[in-house]
Coordinates of C-alpha atoms and ligand atoms in Angstrom, one line a residue:
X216 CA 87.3 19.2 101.6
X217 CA 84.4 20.0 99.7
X218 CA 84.4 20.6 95.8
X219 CA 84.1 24.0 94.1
X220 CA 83.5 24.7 90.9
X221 CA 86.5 26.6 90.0
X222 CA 88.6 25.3 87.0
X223 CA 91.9 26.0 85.7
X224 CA 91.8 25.3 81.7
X225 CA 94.9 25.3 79.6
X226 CA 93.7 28.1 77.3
X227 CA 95.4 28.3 73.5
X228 CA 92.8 30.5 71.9
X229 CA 92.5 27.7 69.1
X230 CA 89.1 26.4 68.7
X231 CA 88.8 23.5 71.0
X232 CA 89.9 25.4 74.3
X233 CA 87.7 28.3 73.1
X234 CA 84.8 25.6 72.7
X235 CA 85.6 24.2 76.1
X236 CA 85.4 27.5 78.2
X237 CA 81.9 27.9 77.0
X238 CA 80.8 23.9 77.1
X239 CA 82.7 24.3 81.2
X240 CA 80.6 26.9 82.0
X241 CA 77.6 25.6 80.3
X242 CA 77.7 22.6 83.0
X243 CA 77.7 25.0 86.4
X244 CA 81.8 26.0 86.3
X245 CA 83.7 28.9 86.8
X246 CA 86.2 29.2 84.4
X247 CA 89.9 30.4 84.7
X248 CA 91.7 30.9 81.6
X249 CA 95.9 30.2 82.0
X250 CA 97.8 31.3 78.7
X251 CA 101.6 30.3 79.0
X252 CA 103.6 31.9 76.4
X253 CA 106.2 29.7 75.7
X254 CA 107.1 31.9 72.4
X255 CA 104.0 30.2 70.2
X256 CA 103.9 33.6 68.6
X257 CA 100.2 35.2 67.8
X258 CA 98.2 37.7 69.4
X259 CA 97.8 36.0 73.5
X260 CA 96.0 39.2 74.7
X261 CA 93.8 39.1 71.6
X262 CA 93.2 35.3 72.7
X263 CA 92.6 36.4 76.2
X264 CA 90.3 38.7 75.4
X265 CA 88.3 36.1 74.0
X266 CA 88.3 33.8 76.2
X267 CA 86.8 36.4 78.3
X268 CA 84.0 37.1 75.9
X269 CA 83.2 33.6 75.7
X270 CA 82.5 33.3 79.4
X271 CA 85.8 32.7 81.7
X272 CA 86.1 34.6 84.9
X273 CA 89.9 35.6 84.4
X274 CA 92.5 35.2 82.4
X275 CA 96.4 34.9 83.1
X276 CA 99.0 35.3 81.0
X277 CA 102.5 33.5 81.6
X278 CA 105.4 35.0 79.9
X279 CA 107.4 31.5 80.6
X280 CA 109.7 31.9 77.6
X281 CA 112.8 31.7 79.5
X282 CA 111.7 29.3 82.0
X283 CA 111.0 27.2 78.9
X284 CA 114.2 27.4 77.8
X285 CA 116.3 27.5 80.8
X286 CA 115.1 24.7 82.7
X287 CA 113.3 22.2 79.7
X288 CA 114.8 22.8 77.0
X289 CA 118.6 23.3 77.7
X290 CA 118.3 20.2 80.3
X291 CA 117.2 18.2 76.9
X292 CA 119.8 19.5 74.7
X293 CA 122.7 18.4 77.3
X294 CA 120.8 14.9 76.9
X295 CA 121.3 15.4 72.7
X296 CA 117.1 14.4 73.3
X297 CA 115.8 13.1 70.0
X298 CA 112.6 10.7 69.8
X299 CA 113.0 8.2 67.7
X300 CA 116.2 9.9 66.3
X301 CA 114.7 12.8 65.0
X302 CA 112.3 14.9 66.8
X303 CA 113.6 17.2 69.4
X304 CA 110.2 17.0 71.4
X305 CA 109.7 20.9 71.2
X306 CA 105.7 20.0 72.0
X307 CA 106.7 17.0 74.5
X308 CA 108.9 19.6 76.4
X309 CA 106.3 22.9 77.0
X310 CA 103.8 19.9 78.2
X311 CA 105.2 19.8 82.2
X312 CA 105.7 23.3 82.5
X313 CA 102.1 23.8 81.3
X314 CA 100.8 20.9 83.3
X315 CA 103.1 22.7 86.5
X316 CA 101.7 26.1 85.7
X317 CA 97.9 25.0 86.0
X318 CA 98.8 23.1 89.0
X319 CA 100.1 25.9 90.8
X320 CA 97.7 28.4 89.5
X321 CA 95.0 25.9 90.9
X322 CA 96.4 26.0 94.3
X323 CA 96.9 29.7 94.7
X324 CA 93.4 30.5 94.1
X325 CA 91.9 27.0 95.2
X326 CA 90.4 25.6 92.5
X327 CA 88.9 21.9 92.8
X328 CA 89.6 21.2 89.1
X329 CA 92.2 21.3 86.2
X330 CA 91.2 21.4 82.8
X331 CA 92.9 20.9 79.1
X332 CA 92.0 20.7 76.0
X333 CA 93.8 17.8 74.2
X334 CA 91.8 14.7 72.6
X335 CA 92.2 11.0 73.8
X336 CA 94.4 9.9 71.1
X337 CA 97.7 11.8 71.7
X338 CA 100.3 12.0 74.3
X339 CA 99.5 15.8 75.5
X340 CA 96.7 14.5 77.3
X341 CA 99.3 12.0 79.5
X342 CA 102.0 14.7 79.4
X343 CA 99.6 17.2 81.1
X344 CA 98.1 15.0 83.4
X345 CA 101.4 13.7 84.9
X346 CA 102.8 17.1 85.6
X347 CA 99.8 18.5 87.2
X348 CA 99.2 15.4 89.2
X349 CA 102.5 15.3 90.4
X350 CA 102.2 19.4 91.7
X351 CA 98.4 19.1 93.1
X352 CA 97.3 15.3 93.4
X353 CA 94.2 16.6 94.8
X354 CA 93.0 18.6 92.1
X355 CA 90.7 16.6 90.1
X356 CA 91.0 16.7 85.7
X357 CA 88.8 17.4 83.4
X358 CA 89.4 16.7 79.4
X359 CA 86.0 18.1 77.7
X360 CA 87.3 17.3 74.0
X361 CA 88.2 13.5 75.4
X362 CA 84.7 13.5 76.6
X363 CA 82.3 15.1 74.6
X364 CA 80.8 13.1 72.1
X365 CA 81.3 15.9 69.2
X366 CA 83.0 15.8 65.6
X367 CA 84.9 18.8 64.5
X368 CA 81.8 19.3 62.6
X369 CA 79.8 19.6 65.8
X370 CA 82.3 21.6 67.3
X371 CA 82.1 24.4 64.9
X372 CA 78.3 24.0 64.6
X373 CA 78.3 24.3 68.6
X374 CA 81.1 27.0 68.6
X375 CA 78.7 29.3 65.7
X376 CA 76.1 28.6 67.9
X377 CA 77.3 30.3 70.6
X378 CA 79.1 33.4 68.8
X379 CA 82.4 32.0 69.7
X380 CA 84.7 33.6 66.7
X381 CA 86.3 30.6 64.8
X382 CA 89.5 31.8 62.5
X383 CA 90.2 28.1 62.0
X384 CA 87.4 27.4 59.7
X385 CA 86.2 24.3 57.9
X386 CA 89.1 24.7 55.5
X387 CA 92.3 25.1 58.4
X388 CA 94.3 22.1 56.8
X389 CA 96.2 20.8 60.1
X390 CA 97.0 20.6 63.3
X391 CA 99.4 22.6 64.9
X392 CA 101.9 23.2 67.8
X393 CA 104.8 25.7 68.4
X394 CA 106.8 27.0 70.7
X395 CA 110.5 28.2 70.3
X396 CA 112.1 24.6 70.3
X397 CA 110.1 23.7 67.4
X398 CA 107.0 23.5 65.6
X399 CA 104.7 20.3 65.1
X400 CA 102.3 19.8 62.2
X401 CA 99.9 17.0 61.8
X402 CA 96.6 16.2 60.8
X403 CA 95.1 16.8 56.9
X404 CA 97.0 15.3 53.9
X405 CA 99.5 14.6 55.9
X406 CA 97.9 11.7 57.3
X407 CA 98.5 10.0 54.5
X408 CA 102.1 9.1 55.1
X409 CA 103.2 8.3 51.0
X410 CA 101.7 11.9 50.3
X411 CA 104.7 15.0 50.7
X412 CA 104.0 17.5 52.9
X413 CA 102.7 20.6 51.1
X414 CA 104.6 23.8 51.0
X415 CA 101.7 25.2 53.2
X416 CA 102.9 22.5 56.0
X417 CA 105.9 24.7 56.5
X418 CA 106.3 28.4 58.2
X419 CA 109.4 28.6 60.0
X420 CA 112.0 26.7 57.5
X421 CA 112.4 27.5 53.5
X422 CA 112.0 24.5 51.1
X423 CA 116.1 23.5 50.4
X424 CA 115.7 24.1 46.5
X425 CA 114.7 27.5 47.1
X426 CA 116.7 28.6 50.4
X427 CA 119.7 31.0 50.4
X428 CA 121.5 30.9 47.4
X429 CA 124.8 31.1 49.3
X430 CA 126.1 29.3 52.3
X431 CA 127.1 30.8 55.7
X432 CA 129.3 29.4 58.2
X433 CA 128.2 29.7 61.9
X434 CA 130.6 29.5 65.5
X435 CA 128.3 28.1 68.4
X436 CA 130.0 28.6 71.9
X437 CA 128.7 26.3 74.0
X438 CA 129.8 26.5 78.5
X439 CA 128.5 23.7 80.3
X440 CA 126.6 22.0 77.7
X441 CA 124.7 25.2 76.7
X442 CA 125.3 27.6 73.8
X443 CA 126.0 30.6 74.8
X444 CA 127.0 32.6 71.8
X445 CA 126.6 32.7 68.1
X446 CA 130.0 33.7 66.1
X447 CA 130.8 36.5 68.1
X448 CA 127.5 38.0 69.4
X449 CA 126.9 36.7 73.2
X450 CA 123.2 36.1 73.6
X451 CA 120.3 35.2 76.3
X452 CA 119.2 31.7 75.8
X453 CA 116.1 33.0 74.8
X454 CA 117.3 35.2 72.1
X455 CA 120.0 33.0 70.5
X456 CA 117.0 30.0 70.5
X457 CA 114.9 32.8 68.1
X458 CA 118.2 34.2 65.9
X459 CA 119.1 30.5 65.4
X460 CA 115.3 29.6 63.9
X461 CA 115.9 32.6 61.9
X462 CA 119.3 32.1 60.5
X463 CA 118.8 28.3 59.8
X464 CA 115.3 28.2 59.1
X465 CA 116.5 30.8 55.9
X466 CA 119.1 27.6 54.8
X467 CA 115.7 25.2 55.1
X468 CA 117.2 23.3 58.1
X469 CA 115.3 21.3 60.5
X470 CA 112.2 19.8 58.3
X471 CA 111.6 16.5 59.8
X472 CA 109.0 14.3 58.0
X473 CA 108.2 11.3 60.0
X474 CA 106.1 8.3 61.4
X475 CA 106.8 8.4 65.1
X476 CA 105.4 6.0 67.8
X477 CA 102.7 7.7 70.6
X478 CA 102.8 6.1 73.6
X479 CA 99.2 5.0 73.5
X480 CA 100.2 3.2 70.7
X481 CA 99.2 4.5 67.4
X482 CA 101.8 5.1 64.8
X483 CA 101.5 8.4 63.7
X484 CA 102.5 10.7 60.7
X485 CA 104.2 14.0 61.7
X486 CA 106.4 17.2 60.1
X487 CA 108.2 19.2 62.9
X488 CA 110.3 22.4 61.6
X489 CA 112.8 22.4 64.1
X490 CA 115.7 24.3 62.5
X491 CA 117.2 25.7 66.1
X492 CA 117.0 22.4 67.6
X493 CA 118.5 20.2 64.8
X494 CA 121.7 23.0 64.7
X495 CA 122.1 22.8 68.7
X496 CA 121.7 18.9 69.1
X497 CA 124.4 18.2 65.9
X498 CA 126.7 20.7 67.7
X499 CA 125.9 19.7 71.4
X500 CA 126.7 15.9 70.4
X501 CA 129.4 16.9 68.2
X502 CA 131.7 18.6 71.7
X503 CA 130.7 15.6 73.5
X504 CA 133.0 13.7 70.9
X505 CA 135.2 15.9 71.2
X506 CA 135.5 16.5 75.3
X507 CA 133.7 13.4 76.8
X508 CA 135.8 10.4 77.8
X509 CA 135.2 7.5 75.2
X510 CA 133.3 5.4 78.0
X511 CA 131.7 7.9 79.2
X512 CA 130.5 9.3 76.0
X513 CA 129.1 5.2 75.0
X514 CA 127.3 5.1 78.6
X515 CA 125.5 8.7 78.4
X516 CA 124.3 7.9 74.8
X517 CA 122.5 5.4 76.2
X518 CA 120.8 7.5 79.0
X519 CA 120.1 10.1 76.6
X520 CA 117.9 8.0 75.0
X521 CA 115.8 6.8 77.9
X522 CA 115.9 10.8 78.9
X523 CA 114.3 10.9 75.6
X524 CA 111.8 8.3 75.8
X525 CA 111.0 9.6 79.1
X526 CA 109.9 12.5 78.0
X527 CA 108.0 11.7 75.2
X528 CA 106.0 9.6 77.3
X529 CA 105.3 12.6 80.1
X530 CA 107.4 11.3 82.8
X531 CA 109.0 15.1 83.3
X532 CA 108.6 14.7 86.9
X533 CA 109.5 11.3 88.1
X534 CA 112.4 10.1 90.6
X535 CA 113.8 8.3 87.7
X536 CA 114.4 11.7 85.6
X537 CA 115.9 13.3 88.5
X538 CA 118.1 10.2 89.1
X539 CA 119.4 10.9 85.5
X540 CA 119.2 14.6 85.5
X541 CA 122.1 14.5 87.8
X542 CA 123.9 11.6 85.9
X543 CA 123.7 14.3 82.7
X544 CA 124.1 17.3 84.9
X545 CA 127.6 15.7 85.7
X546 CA 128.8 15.1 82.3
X547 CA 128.4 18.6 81.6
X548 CA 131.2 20.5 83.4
X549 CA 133.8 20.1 81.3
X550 CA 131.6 20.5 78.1
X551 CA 132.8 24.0 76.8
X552 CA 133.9 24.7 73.0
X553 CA 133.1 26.3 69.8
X554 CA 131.5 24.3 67.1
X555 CA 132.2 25.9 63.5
X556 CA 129.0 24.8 61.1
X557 CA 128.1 25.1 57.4
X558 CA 124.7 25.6 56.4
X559 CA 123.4 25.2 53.0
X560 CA 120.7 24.4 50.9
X561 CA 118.6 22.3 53.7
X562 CA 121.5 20.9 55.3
X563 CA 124.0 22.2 58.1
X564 CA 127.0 20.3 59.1
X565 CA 130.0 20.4 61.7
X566 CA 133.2 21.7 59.8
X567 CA 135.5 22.3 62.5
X568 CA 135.5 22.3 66.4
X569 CA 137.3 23.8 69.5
X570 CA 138.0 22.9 72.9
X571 CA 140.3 24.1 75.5
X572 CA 139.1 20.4 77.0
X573 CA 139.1 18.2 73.9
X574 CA 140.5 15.2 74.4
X575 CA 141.6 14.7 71.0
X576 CA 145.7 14.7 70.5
X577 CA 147.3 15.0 67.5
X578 CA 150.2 13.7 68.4
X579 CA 148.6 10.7 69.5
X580 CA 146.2 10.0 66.2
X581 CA 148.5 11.7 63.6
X582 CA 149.5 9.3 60.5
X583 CA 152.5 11.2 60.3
X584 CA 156.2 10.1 61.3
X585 CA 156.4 12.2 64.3
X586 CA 153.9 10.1 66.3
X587 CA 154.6 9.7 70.2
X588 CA 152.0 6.2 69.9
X589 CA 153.7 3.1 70.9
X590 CA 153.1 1.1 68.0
X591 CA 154.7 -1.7 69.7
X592 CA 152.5 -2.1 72.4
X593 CA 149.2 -2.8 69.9
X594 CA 150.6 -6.7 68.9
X595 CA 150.3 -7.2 73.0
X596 CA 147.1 -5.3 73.1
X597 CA 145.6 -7.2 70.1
X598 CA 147.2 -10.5 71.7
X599 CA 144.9 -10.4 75.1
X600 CA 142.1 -8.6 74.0
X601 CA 141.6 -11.2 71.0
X602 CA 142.4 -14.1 73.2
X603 CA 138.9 -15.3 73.7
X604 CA 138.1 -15.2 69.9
X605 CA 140.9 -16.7 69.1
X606 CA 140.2 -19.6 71.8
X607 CA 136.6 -19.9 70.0
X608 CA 137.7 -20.1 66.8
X609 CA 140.1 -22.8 67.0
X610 CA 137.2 -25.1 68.9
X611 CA 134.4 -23.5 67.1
X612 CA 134.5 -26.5 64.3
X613 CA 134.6 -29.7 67.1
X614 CA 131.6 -28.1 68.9
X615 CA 128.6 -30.6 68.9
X616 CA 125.6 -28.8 69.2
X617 CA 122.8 -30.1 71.2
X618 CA 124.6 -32.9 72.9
X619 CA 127.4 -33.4 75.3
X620 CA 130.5 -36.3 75.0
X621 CA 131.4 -36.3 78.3
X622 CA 131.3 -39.9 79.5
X623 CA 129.9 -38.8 83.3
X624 CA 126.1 -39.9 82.2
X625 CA 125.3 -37.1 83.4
X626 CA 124.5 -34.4 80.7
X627 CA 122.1 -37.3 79.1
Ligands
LIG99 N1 103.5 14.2 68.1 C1 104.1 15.2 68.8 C2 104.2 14.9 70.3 O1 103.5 14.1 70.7 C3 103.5 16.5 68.5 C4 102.1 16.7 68.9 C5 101.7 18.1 68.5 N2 100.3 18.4 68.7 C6 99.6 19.0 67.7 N3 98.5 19.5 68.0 N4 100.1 19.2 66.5 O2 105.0 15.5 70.9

């Protein structure tokens, strides 16, 4: 089939998208603008307006909140997803539905070309790419700020150029990515991994030494592996995702100062405020413990973390996250409970837990007389399961390392 000219572009109404709808249309394209509101806050009809002025045909606005949560986000949480052991991948999450989004917008209206706007050093470029492929493997990408041979510099300078209204100026310290799982802050000082983030890094989460003076105590009911309620208060997954940033982010929870690995193999300096996220992943794990069988618990933790790495590194849409999608999908059923936490002063921690189907017996693990454990039956237990070291140990001291004594003439 012959190729248009039509292009989808991820549209943020930051500077480089804004830059790229006018550089696009520059070079012969027609432009369509796709805003997905995955709950990045700001003013997206403002920012479609814009992008309008600046040249793109149309613009189309997403509300994908829920979808967000509902089928990225909560998937992750039952997986306890942490990259590297801290970051909850708020930013690697929003990436597939984004890169879905622009894949199906591009097929309903038949556009040849997909477009973003993210630079060839990170992993958005990759997570993008993948999901959109993997919806319209036709459609041909295009990444303008990979590809255009211009420094910031020359961006602004081509952006003032063409009357395209900058608010981050010269002076905008860093780089930055939100949605409601989390926000992600790089770029500036902070690429100077022995400096400390400034207090202008941070929006969402108060600094510990000056957060609430007194600390609160917090139920989360989780059903299926998913919170579902807050203390009392039933809420939309939506809705509880926002109270939770509130309420914790007011504590200073969920600052994360780290290097992390990209997967095109830079090491990289990076603050996420993820105070939502760090409360629901300590809870989440925290039921497992309590519900979760103990082999089954040691076998998941190790597919949560390839679910993890898998999605840091784009691969939303593969067979191999469907294959464990249903592993984790499984675990779940039985993973209903109240988690009790106590938040203060830039920490929150489980203080008590709940479960119609814990696992945990007192009867069984109590220290006290009245215990229905066979005590007996441990010297047997220790007997057979130490029986190989204790086979070892008594040779260990006539092995001969490196050669063999048998008089075959073989082993020589
Ligand atoms: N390093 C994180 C990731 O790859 C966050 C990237 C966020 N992007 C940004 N413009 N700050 O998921």
């Amino acid at each position: 089939m012959a190729k248009n000219k039509k292009v989808v572009l991820a549209y943020s109404g930051g500077l480089d998208t804004s830059v790229v709808i006018k550089w696009l249309t520059e070079k012969g394209y027609e432009v369509y603008a796709l805003m997905v509101d995955v709950g990045q806050g700001g003013d997206l009809k403002e920012a479609g307006n814009k992008a309008l002025k600046i040249g793109a045909k149309e613009v189309y606005l997403v509300d994908a909140k829920k979808e967000f949560i509902s089928d990225f986000v909560w998937p992750a949480l039952k997986a306890n997803t942490k990259y590297q052991g801290k970051y909850a991948l708020a930013t690697a999450l929003s990436r597939p539905l984004i890169g879905k989004l622009l894949a199906s917008k591009a097929t309903e209206i038949g556009a040849s070309y997909i477009a973003h706007g993210s630079t060839g050093k990170g992993n958005d470029q990759v997570r993008i790419e993948l999901a959109a492929t993997a919806h319209a493997p036709d459609v041909e990408i295009l990444a303008p700020v990979r590809d255009w041979d211009m420094s910031r510099t020359q961006e602004l300078d081509y952006a003032k150029k063409h009357g395209i209204e900058v608010e981050a100026s010269k002076k905008k310290p860093y780089s930055i990515d939100q949605n409601l799982w989390g926000r992600s802050i790089e770029c500036g000082v902070l690429e100077d991994p022995w400096v400390e983030p400034p207090a202008d890094a941070f929006s969402w989460t108060k600094a510990p030494e000056v957060a609430k003076e007194k600390h609160d105590y917090l139920n989360i009911v989780f059903k299926g592996g998913v919170p579902t309620a807050l203390d009392e208060k039933k809420l939309a997954p939506v809705d509880l995702v926002k109270e939770l940033n509130s309420f914790a982010g007011k504590h200073g929870v969920g600052r994360i100062d780290m290097v992390e690995d990209r997967l095109v193999g830079i090491k990289s300096r990076e603050i996420y405020e993820q105070p939502a996220a760090s409360v629901l992943l300590t809870a989440h794990s925290e039921l497992e413990s309590l519900v979760l069988e103990k082999q089954l618990l040691n076998f998941k933790q190790m597919v949560d973390a390839e679910y993890s790495r898998l999605i840091y590194n784009g691969q939303w849409y593969s067979p191999l996250k469907d294959g464990l999608s249903a592993f984790i999908e499984n675990t779940q059923n039985l993973v209903h409970g109240t988690i009790r936490m106590k938040f203060y002063k830039g920490n929150a921690w489980v203080v008590g837990r709940f479960s119609d189907n814990s696992l945990y017996d007192k009867d069984l693990a109590t220290y006290g007389g009245d215990s229905n454990f066979d005590e007996s039956a441990a010297k047997g237990f220790i007997d057979i399961y130490g029986m190989g070291l204790k086979t070892w140990s008594k040779k260990k001291g006539k092995m001969k390392p490196g050669s063999c004594s048998c008089d075959q003439g073989e082993c020589k």
